[in-house]
mmCIF file of C-alpha atoms in Angstrom:
data_model
loop_
_atom_site.group_PDB
_atom_site.id
_atom_site.type_symbol
_atom_site.label_atom_id
_atom_site.label_comp_id
_atom_site.label_asym_id
_atom_site.label_seq_id
_atom_site.Cartn_x
_atom_site.Cartn_y
_atom_site.Cartn_z
ATOM 1 C CA UNK A 53 -22.187 11.830 -15.020
ATOM 2 C CA UNK A 54 -18.904 11.079 -16.721
ATOM 3 C CA UNK A 55 -17.605 7.551 -16.486
ATOM 4 C CA UNK A 56 -14.099 6.201 -16.853
ATOM 5 C CA UNK A 57 -13.407 2.908 -18.579
ATOM 6 C CA UNK A 58 -10.296 0.934 -17.728
ATOM 7 C CA UNK A 59 -9.177 -2.477 -18.867
ATOM 8 C CA UNK A 60 -9.319 -4.998 -16.045
ATOM 9 C CA UNK A 61 -6.571 -7.621 -15.636
ATOM 10 C CA UNK A 62 -6.603 -10.070 -18.498
ATOM 11 C CA UNK A 63 -7.953 -12.964 -16.421
ATOM 12 C CA UNK A 64 -11.027 -10.895 -15.446
ATOM 13 C CA UNK A 65 -12.057 -10.739 -19.101
ATOM 14 C CA UNK A 66 -14.201 -7.604 -18.818
ATOM 15 C CA UNK A 67 -14.292 -3.850 -18.615
ATOM 16 C CA UNK A 68 -15.263 -2.048 -15.418
ATOM 17 C CA UNK A 69 -17.108 1.257 -15.099
ATOM 18 C CA UNK A 70 -15.777 3.555 -12.389
ATOM 19 C CA UNK A 71 -17.830 6.159 -10.573
ATOM 20 C CA UNK A 72 -16.986 9.655 -9.327
ATOM 21 C CA UNK A 73 -14.222 10.584 -6.914
ATOM 22 C CA UNK A 74 -14.860 10.909 -3.192
ATOM 23 C CA UNK A 75 -13.430 14.135 -1.758
ATOM 24 C CA UNK A 76 -12.537 14.595 1.929
ATOM 25 C CA UNK A 77 -11.570 18.077 3.036
ATOM 26 C CA UNK A 78 -10.762 20.265 6.036
ATOM 27 C CA UNK A 79 -8.667 23.379 6.619
ATOM 28 C CA UNK A 80 -5.425 21.410 6.242
ATOM 29 C CA UNK A 81 -5.902 18.737 3.573
ATOM 30 C CA UNK A 82 -7.997 17.885 0.537
ATOM 31 C CA UNK A 83 -7.981 14.162 -0.200
ATOM 32 C CA UNK A 84 -9.373 12.392 -3.267
ATOM 33 C CA UNK A 85 -10.247 8.687 -3.466
ATOM 34 C CA UNK A 86 -11.433 6.799 -6.529
ATOM 35 C CA UNK A 87 -13.744 3.760 -6.489
ATOM 36 C CA UNK A 88 -11.251 1.622 -8.400
ATOM 37 C CA UNK A 89 -9.264 -0.016 -5.628
ATOM 38 C CA UNK A 90 -10.596 2.590 -3.136
ATOM 39 C CA UNK A 91 -7.288 4.231 -4.064
ATOM 40 C CA UNK A 92 -6.068 7.605 -2.870
ATOM 41 C CA UNK A 93 -5.346 9.830 -5.861
ATOM 42 C CA UNK A 94 -4.505 13.103 -4.113
ATOM 43 C CA UNK A 95 -3.282 14.410 -0.770
ATOM 44 C CA UNK A 96 -3.214 18.188 -1.234
ATOM 45 C CA UNK A 97 -1.796 20.297 1.593
ATOM 46 C CA UNK A 98 -3.670 23.586 1.585
ATOM 47 C CA UNK A 99 -1.271 25.792 3.614
ATOM 48 C CA UNK A 100 1.664 25.111 1.276
ATOM 49 C CA UNK A 101 -0.164 24.245 -1.949
ATOM 50 C CA UNK A 102 1.816 20.987 -2.218
ATOM 51 C CA UNK A 103 0.364 17.873 -3.847
ATOM 52 C CA UNK A 104 1.982 15.120 -1.834
ATOM 53 C CA UNK A 105 0.810 12.096 -3.803
ATOM 54 C CA UNK A 106 2.439 10.913 -7.025
ATOM 55 C CA UNK A 107 0.113 11.688 -9.939
ATOM 56 C CA UNK A 108 0.422 8.333 -11.688
ATOM 57 C CA UNK A 109 2.324 9.177 -14.845
ATOM 58 C CA UNK A 110 1.564 5.992 -16.785
ATOM 59 C CA UNK A 111 4.867 6.194 -18.657
ATOM 60 C CA UNK A 112 6.674 5.770 -15.322
ATOM 61 C CA UNK A 113 4.296 4.059 -12.850
ATOM 62 C CA UNK A 114 0.560 4.308 -13.314
ATOM 63 C CA UNK A 115 -0.611 4.091 -9.698
ATOM 64 C CA UNK A 116 -1.039 6.550 -6.825
ATOM 65 C CA UNK A 117 -1.495 4.475 -3.665
ATOM 66 C CA UNK A 118 -2.835 0.968 -4.327
ATOM 67 C CA UNK A 119 -4.298 -1.076 -1.494
ATOM 68 C CA UNK A 120 -2.936 -4.625 -1.362
ATOM 69 C CA UNK A 121 -5.260 -7.547 -0.570
ATOM 70 C CA UNK A 122 -5.538 -10.533 -0.194
ATOM 71 C CA UNK A 123 -1.784 -10.892 -0.777
ATOM 72 C CA UNK A 124 1.214 -8.581 -0.533
ATOM 73 C CA UNK A 125 3.967 -9.000 -3.118
ATOM 74 C CA UNK A 126 4.389 -11.818 -5.591
ATOM 75 C CA UNK A 127 3.071 -15.368 -5.222
ATOM 76 C CA UNK A 128 5.008 -18.302 -6.659
ATOM 77 C CA UNK A 129 3.636 -19.234 -10.088
ATOM 78 C CA UNK A 130 1.106 -16.404 -9.569
ATOM 79 C CA UNK A 131 -0.909 -18.792 -7.420
ATOM 80 C CA UNK A 132 -2.140 -19.268 -3.864
ATOM 81 C CA UNK A 133 -2.729 -22.708 -2.358
ATOM 82 C CA UNK A 134 -5.917 -22.901 -0.283
ATOM 83 C CA UNK A 135 -7.386 -26.140 1.090
ATOM 84 C CA UNK A 136 -5.336 -28.221 -1.322
ATOM 85 C CA UNK A 137 -6.339 -26.289 -4.454
ATOM 86 C CA UNK A 138 -4.423 -23.624 -6.375
ATOM 87 C CA UNK A 139 -6.026 -20.340 -7.384
ATOM 88 C CA UNK A 140 -4.644 -17.669 -9.744
ATOM 89 C CA UNK A 141 -3.386 -14.622 -7.862
ATOM 90 C CA UNK A 142 -1.632 -11.636 -9.373
ATOM 91 C CA UNK A 143 1.082 -9.657 -7.605
ATOM 92 C CA UNK A 144 -0.358 -7.655 -4.695
ATOM 93 C CA UNK A 145 -3.794 -9.249 -5.171
ATOM 94 C CA UNK A 146 -6.938 -8.202 -6.991
ATOM 95 C CA UNK A 147 -8.103 -5.341 -4.764
ATOM 96 C CA UNK A 148 -6.328 -2.588 -6.688
ATOM 97 C CA UNK A 149 -8.209 -3.619 -9.851
ATOM 98 C CA UNK A 150 -11.602 -3.979 -8.145
ATOM 99 C CA UNK A 151 -14.541 -1.595 -7.987
ATOM 100 C CA UNK A 152 -15.446 -0.687 -4.401
ATOM 101 C CA UNK A 153 -18.816 0.478 -3.130
ATOM 102 C CA UNK A 154 -18.891 3.672 -1.065
ATOM 103 C CA UNK A 155 -20.937 2.765 2.023
ATOM 104 C CA UNK A 156 -20.385 5.949 4.064
ATOM 105 C CA UNK A 157 -19.241 9.430 3.108
ATOM 106 C CA UNK A 158 -19.073 12.785 4.901
ATOM 107 C CA UNK A 159 -16.785 15.782 4.390
ATOM 108 C CA UNK A 160 -14.016 14.145 6.457
ATOM 109 C CA UNK A 161 -14.856 10.419 6.560
ATOM 110 C CA UNK A 162 -15.524 7.661 4.030
ATOM 111 C CA UNK A 163 -15.834 3.880 4.033
ATOM 112 C CA UNK A 164 -15.367 1.695 0.954
ATOM 113 C CA UNK A 165 -16.379 -1.946 0.704
ATOM 114 C CA UNK A 166 -15.428 -4.873 -1.505
ATOM 115 C CA UNK A 167 -17.507 -7.972 -0.841
ATOM 116 C CA UNK A 168 -16.790 -11.483 -2.023
ATOM 117 C CA UNK A 169 -18.456 -12.372 -5.314
ATOM 118 C CA UNK A 170 -18.417 -14.818 -8.190
ATOM 119 C CA UNK A 171 -15.406 -12.900 -9.527
ATOM 120 C CA UNK A 172 -13.349 -12.877 -6.303
ATOM 121 C CA UNK A 173 -14.045 -16.570 -5.579
ATOM 122 C CA UNK A 174 -12.157 -17.519 -8.751
ATOM 123 C CA UNK A 175 -9.022 -16.220 -7.010
ATOM 124 C CA UNK A 176 -9.821 -16.343 -3.299
ATOM 125 C CA UNK A 177 -12.477 -18.877 -2.188
ATOM 126 C CA UNK A 178 -13.625 -17.116 0.962
ATOM 127 C CA UNK A 179 -16.689 -15.086 1.942
ATOM 128 C CA UNK A 180 -15.562 -11.677 3.203
ATOM 129 C CA UNK A 181 -16.154 -7.952 3.262
ATOM 130 C CA UNK A 182 -12.921 -5.987 2.821
ATOM 131 C CA UNK A 183 -13.410 -2.412 3.994
ATOM 132 C CA UNK A 184 -11.108 0.603 3.742
ATOM 133 C CA UNK A 185 -11.863 3.612 5.934
ATOM 134 C CA UNK A 186 -10.418 7.091 5.448
ATOM 135 C CA UNK A 187 -10.648 9.723 8.198
ATOM 136 C CA UNK A 188 -9.325 13.297 8.179
ATOM 137 C CA UNK A 189 -8.414 14.977 11.471
ATOM 138 C CA UNK A 190 -6.442 18.179 11.078
ATOM 139 C CA UNK A 191 -3.283 17.472 9.030
ATOM 140 C CA UNK A 192 -3.625 13.706 9.631
ATOM 141 C CA UNK A 193 -5.220 11.085 7.397
ATOM 142 C CA UNK A 194 -5.967 7.736 9.041
ATOM 143 C CA UNK A 195 -6.382 4.692 6.790
ATOM 144 C CA UNK A 196 -7.974 1.638 8.398
ATOM 145 C CA UNK A 197 -8.196 -1.811 6.842
ATOM 146 C CA UNK A 198 -11.017 -4.026 8.074
ATOM 147 C CA UNK A 199 -11.576 -7.648 7.045
ATOM 148 C CA UNK A 200 -14.986 -9.011 8.036
ATOM 149 C CA UNK A 201 -15.142 -12.819 7.956
ATOM 150 C CA UNK A 202 -18.507 -13.837 6.479
ATOM 151 C CA UNK A 203 -17.416 -17.444 5.971
ATOM 152 C CA UNK A 204 -17.875 -20.559 8.106
ATOM 153 C CA UNK A 205 -14.123 -21.039 8.504
ATOM 154 C CA UNK A 206 -10.988 -19.036 9.208
ATOM 155 C CA UNK A 207 -9.963 -16.632 6.439
ATOM 156 C CA UNK A 208 -6.210 -16.312 5.772
ATOM 157 C CA UNK A 209 -4.927 -13.184 4.021
ATOM 158 C CA UNK A 210 -2.310 -10.450 3.808
ATOM 159 C CA UNK A 211 -2.951 -6.724 3.569
ATOM 160 C CA UNK A 212 -0.810 -3.670 2.980
ATOM 161 C CA UNK A 213 -0.467 -0.165 1.616
ATOM 162 C CA UNK A 214 1.582 1.182 -1.301
ATOM 163 C CA UNK A 215 1.306 5.012 -1.285
ATOM 164 C CA UNK A 216 3.704 6.890 -3.564
ATOM 165 C CA UNK A 217 4.719 10.295 -2.241
ATOM 166 C CA UNK A 218 5.918 12.937 -4.667
ATOM 167 C CA UNK A 219 9.529 13.971 -4.152
ATOM 168 C CA UNK A 220 10.840 16.578 -4.455
ATOM 169 C CA UNK A 221 8.052 18.781 -3.084
ATOM 170 C CA UNK A 222 9.192 21.907 -4.952
ATOM 171 C CA UNK A 223 10.448 22.453 -8.506
ATOM 172 C CA UNK A 224 13.758 24.016 -7.385
ATOM 173 C CA UNK A 225 14.800 20.874 -5.492
ATOM 174 C CA UNK A 226 16.346 17.538 -6.368
ATOM 175 C CA UNK A 227 15.616 14.044 -5.082
ATOM 176 C CA UNK A 228 19.068 14.031 -3.491
ATOM 177 C CA UNK A 229 17.910 16.819 -1.141
ATOM 178 C CA UNK A 230 15.557 14.302 0.494
ATOM 179 C CA UNK A 231 15.890 11.500 2.995
ATOM 180 C CA UNK A 232 13.805 9.004 4.934
ATOM 181 C CA UNK A 233 14.038 9.712 8.650
ATOM 182 C CA UNK A 234 13.411 6.730 10.949
ATOM 183 C CA UNK A 235 11.824 7.192 14.340
ATOM 184 C CA UNK A 236 14.600 5.141 15.952
ATOM 185 C CA UNK A 237 18.249 4.631 15.098
ATOM 186 C CA UNK A 238 18.339 1.538 12.891
ATOM 187 C CA UNK A 239 20.949 -0.889 11.601
ATOM 188 C CA UNK A 240 19.082 -1.331 8.343
ATOM 189 C CA UNK A 241 19.155 -4.650 6.533
ATOM 190 C CA UNK A 242 17.065 -5.277 3.429
ATOM 191 C CA UNK A 243 15.781 -8.711 2.443
ATOM 192 C CA UNK A 244 16.797 -9.354 -1.149
ATOM 193 C CA UNK A 245 14.340 -10.119 -3.928
ATOM 194 C CA UNK A 246 14.943 -12.193 -7.049
ATOM 195 C CA UNK A 247 14.223 -10.940 -10.558
ATOM 196 C CA UNK A 248 10.801 -12.576 -10.198
ATOM 197 C CA UNK A 249 10.046 -10.645 -7.014
ATOM 198 C CA UNK A 250 10.536 -13.481 -4.496
ATOM 199 C CA UNK A 251 12.742 -13.478 -1.413
ATOM 200 C CA UNK A 252 16.061 -15.219 -1.953
ATOM 201 C CA UNK A 253 16.955 -15.717 1.714
ATOM 202 C CA UNK A 254 19.817 -13.230 1.381
ATOM 203 C CA UNK A 255 20.083 -9.885 3.155
ATOM 204 C CA UNK A 256 22.143 -6.776 2.511
ATOM 205 C CA UNK A 257 23.050 -3.864 4.818
ATOM 206 C CA UNK A 258 21.653 -0.454 3.890
ATOM 207 C CA UNK A 259 23.959 2.422 4.916
ATOM 208 C CA UNK A 260 22.367 5.211 6.961
ATOM 209 C CA UNK A 261 23.444 8.543 8.422
ATOM 210 C CA UNK A 262 22.127 8.380 11.973
ATOM 211 C CA UNK A 263 18.356 8.165 11.686
ATOM 212 C CA UNK A 264 18.542 9.138 7.998
ATOM 213 C CA UNK A 265 18.420 7.084 4.828
ATOM 214 C CA UNK A 266 19.454 9.462 2.013
ATOM 215 C CA UNK A 267 17.459 9.178 -1.204
ATOM 216 C CA UNK A 268 19.385 8.773 -4.435
ATOM 217 C CA UNK A 269 18.476 7.937 -8.005
ATOM 218 C CA UNK A 270 20.079 4.509 -7.641
ATOM 219 C CA UNK A 271 18.817 3.520 -4.188
ATOM 220 C CA UNK A 272 16.227 1.163 -5.686
ATOM 221 C CA UNK A 273 18.220 -0.234 -8.607
ATOM 222 C CA UNK A 274 17.904 -3.718 -7.078
ATOM 223 C CA UNK A 275 14.145 -3.408 -6.411
ATOM 224 C CA UNK A 276 12.415 -2.497 -3.150
ATOM 225 C CA UNK A 277 14.070 -2.237 0.224
ATOM 226 C CA UNK A 278 12.189 -4.586 2.562
ATOM 227 C CA UNK A 279 12.644 -4.270 6.311
ATOM 228 C CA UNK A 280 11.296 -6.978 8.623
ATOM 229 C CA UNK A 281 12.770 -6.065 12.008
ATOM 230 C CA UNK A 282 12.489 -2.309 12.442
ATOM 231 C CA UNK A 283 12.380 -0.729 15.876
ATOM 232 C CA UNK A 284 10.737 2.347 14.332
ATOM 233 C CA UNK A 285 6.952 2.537 14.057
ATOM 234 C CA UNK A 286 7.046 5.667 11.896
ATOM 235 C CA UNK A 287 9.168 7.173 9.134
ATOM 236 C CA UNK A 288 9.201 10.641 7.590
ATOM 237 C CA UNK A 289 9.979 11.938 4.116
ATOM 238 C CA UNK A 290 12.020 15.104 4.646
ATOM 239 C CA UNK A 291 14.304 17.563 2.877
ATOM 240 C CA UNK A 292 17.484 19.350 3.890
ATOM 241 C CA UNK A 293 16.060 22.532 2.343
ATOM 242 C CA UNK A 294 12.951 23.114 4.529
ATOM 243 C CA UNK A 295 10.809 21.740 7.369
ATOM 244 C CA UNK A 296 7.888 20.410 5.305
ATOM 245 C CA UNK A 297 7.498 16.661 5.777
ATOM 246 C CA UNK A 298 5.205 13.665 5.387
ATOM 247 C CA UNK A 299 5.192 11.117 8.212
ATOM 248 C CA UNK A 300 3.765 7.608 7.912
ATOM 249 C CA UNK A 301 3.069 5.843 11.214
ATOM 250 C CA UNK A 302 2.353 2.111 11.223
ATOM 251 C CA UNK A 303 2.049 0.739 14.775
ATOM 252 C CA UNK A 304 0.270 -2.471 13.671
ATOM 253 C CA UNK A 305 2.402 -3.261 10.616
ATOM 254 C CA UNK A 306 5.633 -5.202 11.320
ATOM 255 C CA UNK A 307 7.026 -5.017 7.768
ATOM 256 C CA UNK A 308 7.924 -1.920 5.764
ATOM 257 C CA UNK A 309 8.772 -1.570 2.095
ATOM 258 C CA UNK A 310 10.453 1.415 0.448
ATOM 259 C CA UNK A 311 10.474 1.605 -3.337
ATOM 260 C CA UNK A 312 10.558 3.820 -6.392
ATOM 261 C CA UNK A 313 11.119 3.336 -10.071
ATOM 262 C CA UNK A 314 14.809 4.233 -10.488
ATOM 263 C CA UNK A 315 15.059 7.919 -11.363
ATOM 264 C CA UNK A 316 11.352 8.624 -10.744
ATOM 265 C CA UNK A 317 10.189 11.623 -8.692
ATOM 266 C CA UNK A 318 8.437 9.681 -5.948
ATOM 267 C CA UNK A 319 9.107 7.264 -3.138
ATOM 268 C CA UNK A 320 6.683 4.630 -1.849
ATOM 269 C CA UNK A 321 6.409 4.100 1.905
ATOM 270 C CA UNK A 322 4.616 0.777 2.328
ATOM 271 C CA UNK A 323 3.375 -0.645 5.651
ATOM 272 C CA UNK A 324 2.688 -4.377 5.244
ATOM 273 C CA UNK A 325 0.989 -7.184 7.102
ATOM 274 C CA UNK A 326 2.360 -9.839 4.789
ATOM 275 C CA UNK A 327 5.032 -10.120 2.137
ATOM 276 C CA UNK A 328 6.093 -11.876 -1.050
ATOM 277 C CA UNK A 329 6.762 -15.607 -1.229
ATOM 278 C CA UNK A 330 10.275 -16.970 -0.932
ATOM 279 C CA UNK A 331 11.824 -18.952 -3.753
ATOM 280 C CA UNK A 332 11.084 -22.664 -3.532
ATOM 281 C CA UNK A 333 7.832 -24.617 -3.424
ATOM 282 C CA UNK A 334 4.368 -23.123 -3.118
ATOM 283 C CA UNK A 335 3.121 -23.378 0.475
ATOM 284 C CA UNK A 336 -0.468 -23.480 1.759
ATOM 285 C CA UNK A 337 -1.738 -19.985 2.423
ATOM 286 C CA UNK A 338 -1.722 -20.479 6.195
ATOM 287 C CA UNK A 339 2.030 -21.162 6.013
ATOM 288 C CA UNK A 340 2.896 -18.013 4.066
ATOM 289 C CA UNK A 341 5.259 -15.676 5.872
ATOM 290 C CA UNK A 342 3.494 -13.024 7.990
ATOM 291 C CA UNK A 343 0.067 -14.370 7.026
ATOM 292 C CA UNK A 344 -2.916 -12.904 8.907
ATOM 293 C CA UNK A 345 -6.118 -14.634 9.890
ATOM 294 C CA UNK A 346 -9.618 -13.782 11.051
ATOM 295 C CA UNK A 347 -11.933 -16.367 12.570
ATOM 296 C CA UNK A 348 -15.535 -17.139 11.707
ATOM 297 C CA UNK A 349 -17.786 -14.219 12.622
ATOM 298 C CA UNK A 350 -14.811 -12.064 13.621
ATOM 299 C CA UNK A 351 -13.410 -8.768 12.329
ATOM 300 C CA UNK A 352 -9.741 -7.921 11.708
ATOM 301 C CA UNK A 353 -8.650 -4.275 11.835
ATOM 302 C CA UNK A 354 -5.349 -2.428 11.377
ATOM 303 C CA UNK A 355 -4.641 1.258 10.729
ATOM 304 C CA UNK A 356 -1.815 3.547 9.663
ATOM 305 C CA UNK A 357 -1.633 7.326 9.477
ATOM 306 C CA UNK A 358 -0.231 9.937 7.112
ATOM 307 C CA UNK A 359 0.650 13.282 8.727
ATOM 308 C CA UNK A 360 1.542 16.321 6.646
ATOM 309 C CA UNK A 361 3.516 19.183 8.112
#
């Protein structure tokens, strides 16, 4: 069996061996997931032959669809404050760099698990089992995050998704042919981020055309667009040239991020339960904006879906 070696974050001080891909497949979609980060690496639509996931060109952005846990966004001083003690925490958490165990796998269903360990406790001093479940049903992929509290106290955390969808879909198109369509008419207002990736407290209107947010090469010149008060619970990536579309539905996720490297041929649609810190002083984890919690012996669960037409 071939193995892939990848350098872990510097503070992990080791190399990690990654196992084989997990493939889910039906008549509509073929989905690939790698053990590193339990990360989607492909969403291939069989009827059209379109690969809908960004293929992680490392010279542009070397990820496909990282899962974010136990924080979303940047933490002040790259730290979290838990029970009066600071712990090192990189942007978006350590999950995307971690090796998951595959605990269940069929042709259309898989569950991945990351359990607390000596390594995770350096950064996040809780006992937990973070599970990511993938389920294919026709042209729909459901992604479910589950946090199992195995500690003797409440666990505080954030969780979110960061899938990058390839755009344009076809070689004879341009990014400017595409738009994000919101489920509801929205007066969009993005929450501004500093150069360090922290909220500044400022907001800025984002012009729309009805339900549409046109995509342009300069839309993300000032970093991600972060929406905290959307009426919509789903958004679609669409083109003026055809009816093919990808729809992300996020009924349990109050925050949504949209982002791309300026000029890149993808757009990230990011449902979040949590967000970056605001500029100022580091706050205890339970006071972080949009923080989630799961009590002793309890299980937290939230799901979003990706539909391909």
